[in-house]
Every structure is written in structure tokens, then in C-alpha cells.
Amino acid sequence: MKSYFPHYYEFHQDDWETFEELARTVSVDVKTGRKTVEFNPEKFRQEGDFIISNDEGRLHLCFSDDEVVRVPEGVKAIAPSAFHKDLCPNVRHIILSDTVVGIAQYAICGCSVEELTINNKYIYISDSAFDWCSSLRVIHHISERVTIHVKEDEGRCARPVRFERMESSGIEDDSDFDPDDLPF
């Protein structure tokens, strides 16, 4: 029997250590007032306010002070705690590029995140991706042309409560979106 090998968008044993290692090095540049992070360039690269693994294209850390954050093209997955309330406290809206194919558990754990835009029809979303994100209210799934309204459940989780079709763009609707397929 083959042993189970987790996909790059799922939880990895060293994810918490990676997050803690990167988060511990965040500092504010006295001259510019911008946050900086120390990291091993053999393992990670920096694109704007994002730290991304070189080998897997996983977004491990966002340290933006912006309200609207766009995940760069080429990022394949969002690692646990990538959007942590202590490191990007102002983010209200996260826009995922169409290259993002997975969101790991506890990836978005910020009290300020209200809106998420997904641009990949075949994205994997962990059951616990939005745990500890009680402010999340809307998920726009662009390729499926649906807006999912969510609300806090049990004081910590975002759960779907209503679905709306987005305005048609004149293109024939071939979507097979099924709300029951949502992982949360």
C-alpha cells in the first residue's frame, strides 16, 4: 500500500513552524514605515507584501497594511495563517488570482476580512479555511458567477446562508455550481 502524500494545498506538519519563524521576523523599517520580513531566499521569495515558497508556490505570509489585497499570479495555494489578523490587520477584501488552486485550513484567520474573491473554478477549500474569521460576510466565486453570503457560526466559523447569481454578462450560463459541494 502506498503511503498518503498530502497535496501542497493541504496542511503540512511544518506549516505552524514556518508561520512562526516568518512572523517572528516581521519588523517595521524606521525610514519607510513599511513592514519587512527576514527569510531564507533559498526557500522563499517576496512579492510585494507576500512571502511565497519557491518550491511549491504556497503563500505563507501576507503582511500588508492595505484594505484590499490581491494575491499575485503564480501563487498556487494559501498556507495556514497566511492571512493572520496580527500581520495584516487592515485587510477587508482578499482577491485570489486564478492560479490559486487551494486554501488550507485556518488560512484566513483575521477578524477584519469581510470579503473574498475567488477566480478559479476548481479551487479546493479546506473545511476549516475560514475558521476564526467571524467577520467574513461575502465570497464572490467569479468563474461560477455566484456570490455566497456567509455568517458567523458558533462564534468562529463562516457558514453559507444564501447564494445569489451574479448578473449575466451575455455569455451562455454553463455553470454547474452546486451549493452542496461547498466544503464549509
PDB file of N, CA and C in Angstrom, residues 21-22 25 37-46 51-54:
ATOM      1  N   GLU A  21       8.169  31.147  12.399  1.00  0.00           N
ATOM      2  CA  GLU A  21       9.510  31.588  12.028  1.00  0.00           C
ATOM      3  C   GLU A  21       9.454  32.894  11.222  1.00  0.00           C
ATOM      4  N   LEU A  22       8.550  32.962  10.241  1.00  0.00           N
ATOM      5  CA  LEU A  22       8.427  34.172   9.428  1.00  0.00           C
ATOM      6  C   LEU A  22       7.824  35.329  10.226  1.00  0.00           C
ATOM      7  N   THR A  25      10.009  37.431  12.511  1.00  0.00           N
ATOM      8  CA  THR A  25      10.993  38.344  11.921  1.00  0.00           C
ATOM      9  C   THR A  25      10.382  39.620  11.359  1.00  0.00           C
ATOM     10  N   VAL A  37      10.308  41.539   6.348  1.00  0.00           N
ATOM     11  CA  VAL A  37      10.395  40.191   6.887  1.00  0.00           C
ATOM     12  C   VAL A  37      11.738  39.594   6.482  1.00  0.00           C
ATOM     13  N   GLU A  38      12.370  38.938   7.427  1.00  0.00           N
ATOM     14  CA  GLU A  38      13.601  38.207   7.118  1.00  0.00           C
ATOM     15  C   GLU A  38      13.212  36.780   6.750  1.00  0.00           C
ATOM     16  N   PHE A  39      13.830  36.253   5.677  1.00  0.00           N
ATOM     17  CA  PHE A  39      13.534  34.889   5.248  1.00  0.00           C
ATOM     18  C   PHE A  39      14.720  34.329   4.486  1.00  0.00           C
ATOM     19  N   ASN A  40      14.732  33.013   4.359  1.00  0.00           N
ATOM     20  CA  ASN A  40      15.774  32.312   3.627  1.00  0.00           C
ATOM     21  C   ASN A  40      15.426  32.358   2.135  1.00  0.00           C
ATOM     22  N   PRO A  41      16.216  33.074   1.311  1.00  0.00           N
ATOM     23  CA  PRO A  41      15.895  33.193  -0.111  1.00  0.00           C
ATOM     24  C   PRO A  41      16.006  31.879  -0.889  1.00  0.00           C
ATOM     25  N   GLU A  42      16.620  30.881  -0.310  1.00  0.00           N
ATOM     26  CA  GLU A  42      16.649  29.569  -0.957  1.00  0.00           C
ATOM     27  C   GLU A  42      15.296  28.873  -0.830  1.00  0.00           C
ATOM     28  N   LYS A  43      14.547  29.184   0.230  1.00  0.00           N
ATOM     29  CA  LYS A  43      13.245  28.564   0.471  1.00  0.00           C
ATOM     30  C   LYS A  43      12.071  29.447   0.052  1.00  0.00           C
ATOM     31  N   PHE A  44      12.239  30.776   0.171  1.00  0.00           N
ATOM     32  CA  PHE A  44      11.127  31.693  -0.052  1.00  0.00           C
ATOM     33  C   PHE A  44      11.525  32.842  -0.969  1.00  0.00           C
ATOM     34  N   ARG A  45      10.495  33.482  -1.515  1.00  0.00           N
ATOM     35  CA  ARG A  45      10.685  34.718  -2.270  1.00  0.00           C
ATOM     36  C   ARG A  45       9.655  35.721  -1.783  1.00  0.00           C
ATOM     37  N   GLN A  46       9.939  36.981  -2.014  1.00  0.00           N
ATOM     38  CA  GLN A  46       9.000  38.032  -1.621  1.00  0.00           C
ATOM     39  C   GLN A  46       8.457  38.699  -2.868  1.00  0.00           C
ATOM     40  N   ILE A  51       5.117  36.570   1.274  1.00  0.00           N
ATOM     41  CA  ILE A  51       6.231  35.633   1.304  1.00  0.00           C
ATOM     42  C   ILE A  51       5.696  34.306   0.758  1.00  0.00           C
ATOM     43  N   ILE A  52       6.346  33.802  -0.303  1.00  0.00           N
ATOM     44  CA  ILE A  52       5.870  32.641  -1.057  1.00  0.00           C
ATOM     45  C   ILE A  52       6.987  31.605  -1.126  1.00  0.00           C
ATOM     46  N   SER A  53       6.640  30.329  -0.947  1.00  0.00           N
ATOM     47  CA  SER A  53       7.660  29.273  -1.051  1.00  0.00           C
ATOM     48  C   SER A  53       8.095  29.132  -2.504  1.00  0.00           C
ATOM     49  N   ASN A  54       9.398  28.944  -2.686  1.00  0.00           N
ATOM     50  CA  ASN A  54       9.949  28.795  -4.033  1.00  0.00           C
ATOM     51  C   ASN A  54       9.548  27.482  -4.687  1.00  0.00           C
TER      52      ASN A  54
END
